[in-house]
Amino acid sequence: MLIFSVFKTLTDQKVTVELKNDLSITGVLKSVDQFLNIRLDKIEVFDEARHPHMMAVKNCFIRGSVVRYVQLPAEHVDTQLLEDATRREAAAQGKR
Amino acid sequence: MDPASSGIQEPFDLIRLSLSERVFVKLRGDRELTGVLHAYDGHMNLILSDVEETIVIVEHADGVPEGQATVNVAKRKVDMLFVRGDGVILVSPPSRT
Amino acid sequence: MATLQGYVDHRVLLILQDGRAIVGVMAGYDQKSNVVLSNSKERVYSMDAGVEEIELGLYLVKGDQIVLIGELDEALEQSVDLSTIRAEPILPIRY
């Protein structure tokens, strides 16, 4: 839930999603769901000369399970807030 | 040290106590990261900053005996990175030496 | 919610776990992102020849096989001559 919330705060920001098939796609984050499926707009594929497969694709839906990394805009991530929220969530889990 | 007094009773406690510290992460696909840990969840999804990724690429050329393959190491840096938990093999806290 | 709403009746590109690329018109989808495509074709990429298209017709793709669904820009699609495109196939997903 925590990570889902983080992604929600990053909607309309530019991110780079790296997939487990080594494709790397940069675009504007339009939405995310609880599976961390991602909708990207205005996409660019890294090294398009080698990966022309998505030349005519301008926006896409990426399945959360195939994501390896997402590069985030550091200036839009409040690390102190993240750490506090992570500690709170860990404490809440411990009580169950 | 008594495990209770250190606050470590279960594995995730070790990760919790590494928040805002530099950690080492081993991933599937011969990848390793070091970075400052800012968030994690029960899937071991992570958010790290100031990340250095190391990828080990072993090239098994034909006719070359086992153990003599060429090893290439690629490194790169990322400011802020979300790592999906299903690729994580281990998270190691900073060495306290 | 990152839904597939908005892709129905649009031409889309599906990339699958095994690296296949399939284009077609999205006829429908469900909660598990299972997708039905109409007038679909597989696009086979290689370095030795242009892109080969194999007719698949009406096609159901299970959600767990899907890597990515992209909306195709019709104008851009038409400006590309697939027979001139040489590329390696997309790699399969490796965990």
Short mmCIF file of C-alpha atoms in Angstrom, two decimals, chain A residues 4 8 19-23 25 30-41 43 45 48-68, chain C residues 1-7 13 15-17 21 31-33 43 45 63-74 76-77 80 85-95:
data_model
loop_
_atom_site.label_atom_id
_atom_site.label_comp_id
_atom_site.label_asym_id
_atom_site.label_seq_id
_atom_site.Cartn_x
_atom_site.Cartn_y
_atom_site.Cartn_z
CA PHE A 4 1.29 2.34 -4.29
CA LYS A 8 0.24 8.01 -6.82
CA LEU A 19 11.28 -4.18 -17.69
CA LYS A 20 12.49 -7.71 -17.11
CA ASN A 21 12.92 -8.07 -20.89
CA ASP A 22 15.54 -5.27 -20.75
CA LEU A 23 13.25 -2.72 -22.46
CA ILE A 25 10.63 3.10 -21.40
CA LYS A 30 -0.57 8.78 -15.81
CA SER A 31 -1.85 6.21 -13.34
CA VAL A 32 -0.98 3.23 -11.19
CA ASP A 33 -3.08 0.56 -9.43
CA GLN A 34 -2.66 -1.74 -6.43
CA PHE A 35 -0.77 -4.32 -8.56
CA LEU A 36 1.62 -1.51 -9.55
CA ASN A 37 0.42 -1.77 -13.13
CA ILE A 38 1.47 1.50 -14.75
CA ARG A 39 0.01 3.76 -17.45
CA LEU A 40 2.59 5.90 -19.24
CA ASP A 41 1.99 8.73 -21.70
CA ILE A 43 6.63 7.35 -24.16
CA VAL A 45 11.91 3.66 -25.76
CA GLU A 48 14.87 3.06 -30.42
CA ALA A 49 17.10 2.06 -33.33
CA ARG A 50 17.47 -1.40 -31.77
CA HIS A 51 13.89 -1.48 -30.51
CA PRO A 52 11.68 -0.11 -33.31
CA HIS A 53 8.80 -2.37 -32.23
CA MET A 54 7.03 0.42 -30.36
CA MET A 55 7.67 3.25 -32.83
CA ALA A 56 3.97 4.00 -33.34
CA VAL A 57 3.05 3.66 -29.65
CA LYS A 58 2.49 6.93 -27.79
CA ASN A 59 1.00 5.65 -24.52
CA CYS A 60 0.97 2.26 -22.86
CA PHE A 61 -0.14 0.03 -19.99
CA ILE A 62 2.66 -1.94 -18.32
CA ARG A 63 1.94 -4.98 -16.18
CA GLY A 64 3.39 -4.50 -12.70
CA SER A 65 4.82 -8.01 -12.55
CA VAL A 66 7.22 -7.41 -15.47
CA VAL A 67 8.82 -4.29 -13.96
CA ARG A 68 12.41 -4.59 -12.70
CA MET C 1 -6.51 2.78 -11.26
CA ALA C 2 -4.33 1.94 -14.25
CA THR C 3 -7.13 0.37 -16.28
CA LEU C 4 -7.34 -0.60 -19.90
CA GLN C 5 -10.38 1.66 -20.31
CA GLY C 6 -9.86 3.83 -23.33
CA TYR C 7 -8.11 1.12 -25.35
CA LEU C 13 0.24 -3.52 -29.72
CA ILE C 15 4.05 -7.47 -26.07
CA LEU C 16 3.98 -10.90 -24.46
CA GLN C 17 6.21 -12.63 -21.90
CA ALA C 21 4.45 -8.74 -30.60
CA GLN C 31 -10.27 -7.49 -14.35
CA LYS C 32 -7.30 -9.87 -14.79
CA SER C 33 -6.23 -7.96 -17.94
CA ARG C 43 4.64 -9.22 -36.09
CA TYR C 45 11.00 -9.28 -36.32
CA GLY C 63 -3.50 -11.45 -18.77
CA ASP C 64 -0.56 -13.14 -17.11
CA GLN C 65 1.16 -13.49 -20.51
CA ILE C 66 1.02 -9.75 -21.18
CA VAL C 67 4.01 -7.48 -20.62
CA LEU C 68 2.71 -4.30 -22.17
CA ILE C 69 -0.24 -2.91 -24.10
CA GLY C 70 0.41 0.14 -26.24
CA GLU C 71 -2.05 2.30 -28.15
CA LEU C 72 -1.03 2.57 -31.81
CA ASP C 73 -1.03 6.01 -33.39
CA GLU C 74 -2.71 5.40 -36.76
CA LEU C 76 2.50 7.05 -37.30
CA GLU C 77 1.61 3.44 -38.12
CA VAL C 80 6.20 3.21 -41.31
CA ILE C 85 12.41 -2.59 -40.54
CA ARG C 86 15.21 -4.88 -39.38
CA ALA C 87 15.39 -5.65 -35.67
CA GLU C 88 16.04 -8.42 -33.21
CA PRO C 89 12.88 -9.86 -31.66
CA ILE C 90 12.02 -8.52 -28.19
CA LEU C 91 13.65 -10.60 -25.48
CA PRO C 92 11.50 -12.89 -23.36
CA ILE C 93 10.88 -11.91 -19.73
CA ARG C 94 13.51 -13.33 -17.39
CA TYR C 95 12.95 -13.21 -13.65
#
